[in-house]
CSV table of C-alpha atoms in Angstrom, one decimal:
chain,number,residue,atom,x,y,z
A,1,UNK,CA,7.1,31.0,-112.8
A,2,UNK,CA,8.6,31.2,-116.2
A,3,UNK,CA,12.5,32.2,-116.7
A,4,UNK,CA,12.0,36.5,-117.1
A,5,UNK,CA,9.6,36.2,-113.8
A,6,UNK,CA,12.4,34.3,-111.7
A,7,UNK,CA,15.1,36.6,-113.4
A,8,UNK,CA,12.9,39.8,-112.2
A,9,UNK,CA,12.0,38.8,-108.3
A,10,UNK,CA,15.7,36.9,-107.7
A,11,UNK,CA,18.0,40.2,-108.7
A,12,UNK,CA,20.7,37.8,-107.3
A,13,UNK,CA,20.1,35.0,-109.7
A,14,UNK,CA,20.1,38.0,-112.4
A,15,UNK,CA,23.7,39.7,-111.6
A,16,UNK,CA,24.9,36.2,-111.6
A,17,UNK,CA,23.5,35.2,-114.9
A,18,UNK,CA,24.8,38.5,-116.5
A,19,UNK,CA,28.2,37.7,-115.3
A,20,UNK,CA,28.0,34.1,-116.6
A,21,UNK,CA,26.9,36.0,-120.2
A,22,UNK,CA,30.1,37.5,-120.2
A,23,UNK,CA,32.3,35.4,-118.8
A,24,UNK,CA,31.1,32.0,-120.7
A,25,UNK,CA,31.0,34.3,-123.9
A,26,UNK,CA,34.3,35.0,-123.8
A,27,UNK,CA,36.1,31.8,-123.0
A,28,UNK,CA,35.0,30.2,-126.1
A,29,UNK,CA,37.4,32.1,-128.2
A,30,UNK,CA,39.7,31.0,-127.3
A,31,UNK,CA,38.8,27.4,-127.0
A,32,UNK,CA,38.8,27.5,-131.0
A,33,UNK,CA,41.6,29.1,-131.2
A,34,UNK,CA,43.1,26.2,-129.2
A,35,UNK,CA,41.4,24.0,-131.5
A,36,UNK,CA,43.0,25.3,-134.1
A,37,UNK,CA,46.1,25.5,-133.0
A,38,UNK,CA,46.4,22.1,-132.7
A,39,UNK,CA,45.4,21.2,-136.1
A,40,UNK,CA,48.1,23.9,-137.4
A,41,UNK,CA,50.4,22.1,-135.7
A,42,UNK,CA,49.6,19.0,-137.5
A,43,UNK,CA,49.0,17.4,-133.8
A,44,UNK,CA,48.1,13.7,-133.5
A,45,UNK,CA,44.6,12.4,-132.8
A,46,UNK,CA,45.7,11.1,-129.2
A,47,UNK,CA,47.5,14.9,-128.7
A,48,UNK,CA,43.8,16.5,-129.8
A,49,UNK,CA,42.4,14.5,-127.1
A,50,UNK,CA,45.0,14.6,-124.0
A,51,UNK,CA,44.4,18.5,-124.2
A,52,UNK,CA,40.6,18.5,-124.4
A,53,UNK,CA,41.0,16.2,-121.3
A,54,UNK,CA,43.5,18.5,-119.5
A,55,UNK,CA,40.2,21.2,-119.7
A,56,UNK,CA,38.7,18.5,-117.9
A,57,UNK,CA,41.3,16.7,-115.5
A,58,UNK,CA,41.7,19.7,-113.3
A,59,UNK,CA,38.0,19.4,-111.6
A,60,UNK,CA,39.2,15.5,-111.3
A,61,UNK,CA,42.4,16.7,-109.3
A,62,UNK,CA,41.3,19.3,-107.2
A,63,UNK,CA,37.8,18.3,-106.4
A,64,UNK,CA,38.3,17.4,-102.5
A,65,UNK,CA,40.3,21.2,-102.1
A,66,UNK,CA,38.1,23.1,-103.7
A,67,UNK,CA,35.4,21.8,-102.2
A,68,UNK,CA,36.7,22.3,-98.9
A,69,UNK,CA,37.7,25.9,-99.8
A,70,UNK,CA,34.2,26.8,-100.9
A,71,UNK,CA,32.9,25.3,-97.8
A,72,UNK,CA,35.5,27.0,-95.4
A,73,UNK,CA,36.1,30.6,-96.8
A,74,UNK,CA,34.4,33.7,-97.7
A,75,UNK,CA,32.9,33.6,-101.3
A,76,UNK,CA,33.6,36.6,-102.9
A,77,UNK,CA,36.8,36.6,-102.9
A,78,UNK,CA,37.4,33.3,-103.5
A,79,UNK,CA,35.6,33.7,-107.2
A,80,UNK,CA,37.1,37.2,-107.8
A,81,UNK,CA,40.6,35.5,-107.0
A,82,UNK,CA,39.3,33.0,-109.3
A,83,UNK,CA,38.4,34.9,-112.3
A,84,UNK,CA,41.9,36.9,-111.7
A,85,UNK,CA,43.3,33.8,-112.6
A,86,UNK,CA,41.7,32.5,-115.8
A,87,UNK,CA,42.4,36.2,-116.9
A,88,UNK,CA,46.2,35.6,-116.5
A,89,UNK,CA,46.4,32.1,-117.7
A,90,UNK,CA,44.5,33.5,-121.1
A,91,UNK,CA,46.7,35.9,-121.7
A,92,UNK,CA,49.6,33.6,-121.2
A,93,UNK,CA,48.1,31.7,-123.8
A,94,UNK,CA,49.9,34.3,-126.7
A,95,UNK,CA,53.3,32.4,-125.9
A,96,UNK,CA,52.3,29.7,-127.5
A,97,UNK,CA,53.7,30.0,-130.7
A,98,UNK,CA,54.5,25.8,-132.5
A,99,UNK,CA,54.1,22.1,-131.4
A,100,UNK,CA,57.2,22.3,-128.7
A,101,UNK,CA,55.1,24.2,-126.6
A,102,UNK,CA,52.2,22.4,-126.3
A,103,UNK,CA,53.7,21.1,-122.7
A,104,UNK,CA,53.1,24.8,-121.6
A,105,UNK,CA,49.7,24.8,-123.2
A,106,UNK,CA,48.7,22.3,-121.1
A,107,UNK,CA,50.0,23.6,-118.0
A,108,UNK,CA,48.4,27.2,-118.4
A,109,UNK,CA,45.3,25.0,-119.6
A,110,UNK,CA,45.5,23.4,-116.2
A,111,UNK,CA,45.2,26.1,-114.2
A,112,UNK,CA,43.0,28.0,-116.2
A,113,UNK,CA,40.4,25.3,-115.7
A,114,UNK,CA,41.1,24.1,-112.2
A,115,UNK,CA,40.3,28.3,-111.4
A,116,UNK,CA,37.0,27.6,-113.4
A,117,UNK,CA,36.2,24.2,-112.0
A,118,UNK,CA,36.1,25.9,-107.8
A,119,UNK,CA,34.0,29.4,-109.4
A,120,UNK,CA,31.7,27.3,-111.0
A,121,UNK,CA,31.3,24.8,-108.2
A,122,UNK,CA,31.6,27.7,-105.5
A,123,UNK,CA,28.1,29.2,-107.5
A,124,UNK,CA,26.4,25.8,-108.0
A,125,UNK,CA,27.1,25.8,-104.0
A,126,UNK,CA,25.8,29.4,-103.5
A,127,UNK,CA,22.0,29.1,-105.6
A,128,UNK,CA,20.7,26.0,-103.6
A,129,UNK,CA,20.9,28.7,-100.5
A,130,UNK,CA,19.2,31.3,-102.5
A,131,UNK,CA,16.6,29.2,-104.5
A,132,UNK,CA,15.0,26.2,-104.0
A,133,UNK,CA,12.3,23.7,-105.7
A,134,UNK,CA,11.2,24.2,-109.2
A,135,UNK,CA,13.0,27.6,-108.9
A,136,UNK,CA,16.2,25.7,-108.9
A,137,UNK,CA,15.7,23.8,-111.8
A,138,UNK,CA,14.7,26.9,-114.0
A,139,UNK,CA,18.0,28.5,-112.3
A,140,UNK,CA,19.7,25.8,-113.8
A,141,UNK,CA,18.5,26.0,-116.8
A,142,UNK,CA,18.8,29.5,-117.2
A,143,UNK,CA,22.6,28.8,-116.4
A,144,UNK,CA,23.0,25.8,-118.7
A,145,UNK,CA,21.0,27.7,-121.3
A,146,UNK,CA,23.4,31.0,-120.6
A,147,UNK,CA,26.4,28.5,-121.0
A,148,UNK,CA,25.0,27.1,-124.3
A,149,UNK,CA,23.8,30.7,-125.8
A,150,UNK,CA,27.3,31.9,-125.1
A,151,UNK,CA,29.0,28.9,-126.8
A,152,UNK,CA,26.6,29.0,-129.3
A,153,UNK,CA,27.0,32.6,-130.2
A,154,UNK,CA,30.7,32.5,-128.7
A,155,UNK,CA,31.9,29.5,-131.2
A,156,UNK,CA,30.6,30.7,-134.1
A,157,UNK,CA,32.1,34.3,-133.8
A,158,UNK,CA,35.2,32.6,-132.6
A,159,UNK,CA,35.6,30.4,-135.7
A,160,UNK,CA,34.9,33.8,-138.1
A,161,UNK,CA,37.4,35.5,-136.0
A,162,UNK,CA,40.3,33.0,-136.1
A,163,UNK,CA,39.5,31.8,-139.5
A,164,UNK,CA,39.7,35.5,-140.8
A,165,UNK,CA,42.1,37.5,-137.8
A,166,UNK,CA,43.6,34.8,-136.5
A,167,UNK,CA,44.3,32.7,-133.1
A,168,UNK,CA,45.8,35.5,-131.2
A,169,UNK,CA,42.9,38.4,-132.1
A,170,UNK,CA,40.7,34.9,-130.5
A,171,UNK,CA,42.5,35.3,-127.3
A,172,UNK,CA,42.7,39.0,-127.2
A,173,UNK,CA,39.3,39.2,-127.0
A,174,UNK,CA,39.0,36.2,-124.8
A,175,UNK,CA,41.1,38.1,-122.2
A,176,UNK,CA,38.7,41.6,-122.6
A,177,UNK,CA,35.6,39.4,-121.9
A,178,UNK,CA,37.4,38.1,-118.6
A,179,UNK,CA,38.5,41.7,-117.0
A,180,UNK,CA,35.0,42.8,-118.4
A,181,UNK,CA,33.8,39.5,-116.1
A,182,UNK,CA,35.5,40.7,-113.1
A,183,UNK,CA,34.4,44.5,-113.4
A,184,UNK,CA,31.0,43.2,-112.9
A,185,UNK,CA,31.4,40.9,-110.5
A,186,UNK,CA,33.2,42.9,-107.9
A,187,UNK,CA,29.7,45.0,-108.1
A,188,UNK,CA,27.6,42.0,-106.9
A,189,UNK,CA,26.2,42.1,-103.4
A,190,UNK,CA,25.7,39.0,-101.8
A,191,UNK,CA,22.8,39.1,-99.2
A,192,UNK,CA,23.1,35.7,-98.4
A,193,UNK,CA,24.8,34.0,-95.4
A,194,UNK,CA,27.3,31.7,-96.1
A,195,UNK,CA,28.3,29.5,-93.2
A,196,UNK,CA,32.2,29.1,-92.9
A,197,UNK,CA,33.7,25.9,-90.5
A,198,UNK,CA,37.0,26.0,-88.9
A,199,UNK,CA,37.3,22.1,-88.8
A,200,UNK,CA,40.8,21.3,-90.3
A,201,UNK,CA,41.0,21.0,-94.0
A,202,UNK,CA,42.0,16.9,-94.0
A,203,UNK,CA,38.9,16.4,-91.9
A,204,UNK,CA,36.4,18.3,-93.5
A,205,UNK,CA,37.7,16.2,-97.2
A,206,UNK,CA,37.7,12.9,-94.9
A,207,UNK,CA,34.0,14.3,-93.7
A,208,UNK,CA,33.1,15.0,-97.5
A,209,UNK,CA,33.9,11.3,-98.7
A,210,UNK,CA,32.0,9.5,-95.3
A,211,UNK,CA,28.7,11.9,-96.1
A,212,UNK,CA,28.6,10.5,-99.4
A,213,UNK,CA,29.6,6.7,-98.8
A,214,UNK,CA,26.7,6.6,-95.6
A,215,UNK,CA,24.1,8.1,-98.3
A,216,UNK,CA,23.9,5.3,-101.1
A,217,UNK,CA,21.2,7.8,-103.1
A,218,UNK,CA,23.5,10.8,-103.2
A,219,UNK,CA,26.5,8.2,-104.7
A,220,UNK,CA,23.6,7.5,-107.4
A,221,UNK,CA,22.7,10.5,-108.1
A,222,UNK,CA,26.4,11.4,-108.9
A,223,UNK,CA,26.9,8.8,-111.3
A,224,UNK,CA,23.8,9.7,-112.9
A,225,UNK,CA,24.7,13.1,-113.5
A,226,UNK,CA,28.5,12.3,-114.9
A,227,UNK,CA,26.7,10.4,-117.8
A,228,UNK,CA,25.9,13.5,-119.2
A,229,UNK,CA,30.1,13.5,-119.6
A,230,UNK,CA,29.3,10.8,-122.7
A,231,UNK,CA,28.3,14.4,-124.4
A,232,UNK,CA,32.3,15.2,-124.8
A,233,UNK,CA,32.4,15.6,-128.0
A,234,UNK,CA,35.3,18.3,-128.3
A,235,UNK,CA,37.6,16.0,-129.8
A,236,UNK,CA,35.3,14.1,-132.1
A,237,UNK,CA,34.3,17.4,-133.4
A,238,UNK,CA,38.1,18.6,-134.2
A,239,UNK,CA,38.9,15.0,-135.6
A,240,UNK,CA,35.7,14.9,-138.1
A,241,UNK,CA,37.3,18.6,-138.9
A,242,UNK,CA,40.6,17.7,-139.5
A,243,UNK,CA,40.5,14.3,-141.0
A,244,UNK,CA,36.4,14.3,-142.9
A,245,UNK,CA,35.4,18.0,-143.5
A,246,UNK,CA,38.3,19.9,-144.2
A,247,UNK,CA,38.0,19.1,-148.0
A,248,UNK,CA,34.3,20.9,-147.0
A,249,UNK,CA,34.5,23.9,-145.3
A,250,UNK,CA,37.7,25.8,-143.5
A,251,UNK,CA,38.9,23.3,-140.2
A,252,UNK,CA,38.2,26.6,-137.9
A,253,UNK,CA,34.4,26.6,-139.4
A,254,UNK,CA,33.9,23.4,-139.2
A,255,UNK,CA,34.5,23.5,-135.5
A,256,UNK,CA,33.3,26.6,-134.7
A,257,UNK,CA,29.6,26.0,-136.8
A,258,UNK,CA,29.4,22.1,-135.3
A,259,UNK,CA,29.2,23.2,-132.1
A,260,UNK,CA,27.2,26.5,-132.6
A,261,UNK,CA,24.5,24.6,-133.8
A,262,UNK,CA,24.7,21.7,-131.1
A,263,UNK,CA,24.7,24.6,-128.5
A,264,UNK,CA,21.8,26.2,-130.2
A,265,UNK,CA,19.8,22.9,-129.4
A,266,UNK,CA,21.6,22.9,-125.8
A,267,UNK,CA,19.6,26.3,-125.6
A,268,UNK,CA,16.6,26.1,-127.7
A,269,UNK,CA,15.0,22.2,-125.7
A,270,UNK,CA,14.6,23.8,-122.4
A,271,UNK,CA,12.4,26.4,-123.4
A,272,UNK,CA,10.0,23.6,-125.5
A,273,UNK,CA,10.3,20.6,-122.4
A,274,UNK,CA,10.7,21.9,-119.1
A,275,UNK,CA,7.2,22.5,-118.1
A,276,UNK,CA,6.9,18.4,-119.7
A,277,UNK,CA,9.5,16.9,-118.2
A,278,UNK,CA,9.8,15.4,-115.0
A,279,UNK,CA,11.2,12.3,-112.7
A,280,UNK,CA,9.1,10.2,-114.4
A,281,UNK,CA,9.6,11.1,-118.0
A,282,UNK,CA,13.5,11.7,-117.3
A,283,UNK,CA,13.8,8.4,-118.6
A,284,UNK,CA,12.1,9.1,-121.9
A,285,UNK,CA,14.9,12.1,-122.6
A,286,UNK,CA,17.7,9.6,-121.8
A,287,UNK,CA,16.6,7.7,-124.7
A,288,UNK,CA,15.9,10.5,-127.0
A,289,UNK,CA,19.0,11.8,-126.1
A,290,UNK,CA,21.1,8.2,-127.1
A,291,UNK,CA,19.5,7.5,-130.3
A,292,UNK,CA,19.9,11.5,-131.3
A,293,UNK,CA,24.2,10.6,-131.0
A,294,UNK,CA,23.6,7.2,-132.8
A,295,UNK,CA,21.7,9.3,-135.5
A,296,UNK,CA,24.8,11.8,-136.1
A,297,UNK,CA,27.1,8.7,-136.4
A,298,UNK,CA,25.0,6.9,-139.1
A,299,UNK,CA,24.7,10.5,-141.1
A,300,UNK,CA,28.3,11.6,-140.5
A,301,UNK,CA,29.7,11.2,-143.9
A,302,UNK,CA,28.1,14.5,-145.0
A,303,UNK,CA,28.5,17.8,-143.4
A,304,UNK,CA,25.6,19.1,-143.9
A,305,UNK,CA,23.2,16.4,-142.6
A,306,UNK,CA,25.0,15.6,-139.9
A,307,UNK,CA,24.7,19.2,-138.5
A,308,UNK,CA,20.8,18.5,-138.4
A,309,UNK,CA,21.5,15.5,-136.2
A,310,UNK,CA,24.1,17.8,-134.2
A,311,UNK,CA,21.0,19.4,-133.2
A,312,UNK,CA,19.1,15.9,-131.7
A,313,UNK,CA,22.1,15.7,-129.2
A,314,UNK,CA,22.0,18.5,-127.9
A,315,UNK,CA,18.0,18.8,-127.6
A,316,UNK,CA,17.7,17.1,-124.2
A,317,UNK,CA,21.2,17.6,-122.5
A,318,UNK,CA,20.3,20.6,-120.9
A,319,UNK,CA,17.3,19.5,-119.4
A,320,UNK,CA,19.1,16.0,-118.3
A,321,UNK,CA,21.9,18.3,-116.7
A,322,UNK,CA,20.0,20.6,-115.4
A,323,UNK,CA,17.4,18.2,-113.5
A,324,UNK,CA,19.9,15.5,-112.2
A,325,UNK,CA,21.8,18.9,-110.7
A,326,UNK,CA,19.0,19.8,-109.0
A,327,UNK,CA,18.7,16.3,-107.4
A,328,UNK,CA,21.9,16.6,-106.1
A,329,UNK,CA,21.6,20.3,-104.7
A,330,UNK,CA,18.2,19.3,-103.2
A,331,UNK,CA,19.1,16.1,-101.4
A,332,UNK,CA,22.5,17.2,-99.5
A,333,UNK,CA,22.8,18.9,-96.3
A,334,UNK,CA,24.1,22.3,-96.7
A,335,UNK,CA,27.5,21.8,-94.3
A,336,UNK,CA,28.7,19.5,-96.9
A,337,UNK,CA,27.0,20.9,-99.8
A,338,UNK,CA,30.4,23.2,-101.3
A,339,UNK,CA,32.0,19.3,-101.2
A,340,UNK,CA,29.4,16.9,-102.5
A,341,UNK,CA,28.8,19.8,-105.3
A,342,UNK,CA,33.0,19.7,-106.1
A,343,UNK,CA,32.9,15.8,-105.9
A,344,UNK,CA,30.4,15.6,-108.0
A,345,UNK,CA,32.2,17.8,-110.4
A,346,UNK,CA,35.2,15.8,-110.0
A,347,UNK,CA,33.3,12.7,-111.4
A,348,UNK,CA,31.2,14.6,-114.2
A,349,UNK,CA,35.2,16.1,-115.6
A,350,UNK,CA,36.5,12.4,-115.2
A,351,UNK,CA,33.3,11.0,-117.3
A,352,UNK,CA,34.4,14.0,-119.7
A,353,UNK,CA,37.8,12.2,-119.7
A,354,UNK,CA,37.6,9.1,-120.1
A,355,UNK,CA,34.8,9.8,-123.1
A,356,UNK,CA,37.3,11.9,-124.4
A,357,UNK,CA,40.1,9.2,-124.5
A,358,UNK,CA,37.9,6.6,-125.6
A,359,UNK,CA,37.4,8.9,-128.2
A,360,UNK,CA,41.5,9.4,-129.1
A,361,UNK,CA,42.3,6.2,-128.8
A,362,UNK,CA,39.8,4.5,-131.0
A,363,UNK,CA,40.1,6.8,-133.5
A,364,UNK,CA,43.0,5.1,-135.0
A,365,UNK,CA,41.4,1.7,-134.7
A,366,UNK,CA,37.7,2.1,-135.8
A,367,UNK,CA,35.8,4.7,-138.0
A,368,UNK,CA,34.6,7.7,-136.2
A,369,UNK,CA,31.1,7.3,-137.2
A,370,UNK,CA,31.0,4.0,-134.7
A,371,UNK,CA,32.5,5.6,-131.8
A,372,UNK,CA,29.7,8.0,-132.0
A,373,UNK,CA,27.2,5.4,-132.1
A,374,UNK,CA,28.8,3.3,-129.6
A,375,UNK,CA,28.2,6.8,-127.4
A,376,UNK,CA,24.8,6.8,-128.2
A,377,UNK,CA,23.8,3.1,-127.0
A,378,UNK,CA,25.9,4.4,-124.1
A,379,UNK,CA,22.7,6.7,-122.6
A,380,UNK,CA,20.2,3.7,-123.8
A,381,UNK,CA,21.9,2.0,-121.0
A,382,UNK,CA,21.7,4.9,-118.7
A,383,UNK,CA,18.3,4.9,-119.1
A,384,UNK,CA,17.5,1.4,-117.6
A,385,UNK,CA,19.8,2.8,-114.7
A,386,UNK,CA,17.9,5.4,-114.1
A,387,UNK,CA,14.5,3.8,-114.6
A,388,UNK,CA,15.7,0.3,-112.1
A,389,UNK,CA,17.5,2.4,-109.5
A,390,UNK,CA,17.9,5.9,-109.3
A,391,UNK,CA,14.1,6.5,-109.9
A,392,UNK,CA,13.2,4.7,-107.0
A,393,UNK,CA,15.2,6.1,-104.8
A,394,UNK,CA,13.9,9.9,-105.7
């Protein structure tokens, strides 16, 4: 079954991929808008990088809640609660107006992302009950190629429209594509059932943590998914902006066209390796994956090339997301499927953080070009994990 079969006999996997269109399109404005307001504000490398991690720390935080939320009450509106909220928070974002405010950006970023954290692990939780088999793994990679289409497209527009209308037109528009978001979604049906527990909340997180420590191979397959959070390359993107490409192109450009054309390659690999890859050639895309990052460090110094080796890192990422996801989602009882999915995000946002510090912090020690390539060894190693241990435990 290729992607426009699945998308035409699953009409719920298609309403849901239409709303992820729209909402994922529009929250990329004003991610480079945030971007760069930051630079504007002439903010400090380690600034740059604690707010790319506070889009990251909320999934860290809330992971054992949400979880149990997902798992306890009715679905629908819990995500059109959620998208009500992400709405607000966007819109708050027009208050922000110098570099005294960045506390409050922060905050609104917070919430914003802890709302978009428990909707997207509330779906990841809802397709393994729809789908199953290879028909989950092409659903996820029709939502990770939705999700890199839409920052694709999404950054690129955003940088024209910041770089030409401004930061506020950004999150203007970001806000439309959100009430647009939840116009849709309150028109989805679910014909699923979704089993809700009435075990107390401190028992059901308790429950969560003891399902994953008595089941070694789920723990494994968790870490192995969070190395895909070595791929957080917000902040190296904004700092090779600000401090190596501004005398290049415009800093909003810069950002906006680096990651259109990494998110290009996040959506263009699937469609050329899925029907290749599998368990035992996973390892092969781990590699390919490391020495594309260790590739775009050595070739950094010009713009221009290293946007060709933008595009090695994001070849494989989808795939490697999408199949070590579908591990997961396979191999977990459904009871405690809404927390394993939400711990299991908590631990792919903290790899997304601590990448993202490493990042920050070594910027102002050691050239950027080696923290890239010190990334890229990184997945070399995750490679032999996967190939010694996880692998045999598939």
């Amino acid at each position: 079954m290729n992607y426009k079969e699945l998308l035409v006999n699953y009409p719920l996997v298609r309403k849901l991929s239409i709303l992820q269109v729209i909402a994922y399109f529009g929250a990329w404005f004003s991610n480079v808008a945030i971007y760069t307001m930051l630079v504007n504000f002439g903010s400090s490398a380690f600034a740059i990088s604690l707010v790319t991690a506070m889009h990251f720390i909320p999934a860290i935080v809330i992971a054992p809640l949400s979880g149990t939320i997902i798992d306890r009450f009715k679905i629908k509106p819990l995500m059109l609660t959620l998208l009500s909220t992400e709405l607000c928070m966007t819109l708050l974002l027009l208050t922000i107006n110098d570099k005294e405010d960045i506390w409050l950006l922060m905050i609104l970023i917070f919430i914003r992302m802890s709302s978009a954290s428990m909707f997207f692990s509330a779906e990841m939780t809802l397709l393994p009950k729809i789908v199953s088999g290879d028909v989950l793994k092409k659903t996820n990679e029709i939502h990770s190629i939705i999700w890199s289409f839409t920052y694709a497209f999404g950054m690129a527009m955003s940088g024209l429209v910041v770089n030409y209308f401004g930061v506020k037109t950004a999150i203007i528009l970001d806000a439309l594509f959100f009430i647009v978001a939840i116009l849709v979604f309150f028109n989805i049906e679910f014909k699923v059932e979704i089993v809700h527990t009435k075990e107390k909340v401190l028992s059901m997180i308790k429950g969560g943590f003891l399902y994953i420590r008595s089941n070694k191979h789920v723990l494994h397959l968790l870490l192995l998914h969070a190395s895909v959070g070595l791929t957080s390359f917000d902040t190296l993107v904004t700092l090779l902006a600000k401090n190596e490409y501004k005398y290049v192109i415009a800093v909003p450009l810069s950002i906006g066209i680096t990651n259109a054309i990494r998110a290009i390659a996040l959506m263009v690999g699937p469609f050329i390796i899925t029907n290749w890859v599998n368990k035992d050639r996973l390892t092969l895309l781990f590699i390919f994956q490391g020495l594309g990052i260790i590739l775009w460090g050595i070739f950094q110094f010009n713009f221009y090339l290293a946007l060709i080796m933008v595009f090695l890192t994001g070849f494989t990422t989808t795939t490697i997301w999408s199949m070590t996801y579908a591990f997961i989602q396979e191999r977990v009882e459904h009871k405690y499927l809404g927390r394993v999915i939400s711990y299991n995000d908590m631990i792919f946002m903290l790899s997304n953080v601590l990448t993202t510090f490493f990042i920050g912090i070594l910027a102002d020690i050691i050239p950027l070009s080696f923290i890239t390539i010190i990334l890229g060894f990184a997945f070399i190693l995750v490679a032999f994990y996967y190939k010694k241990v996880v692998k045999v435990l598939l």
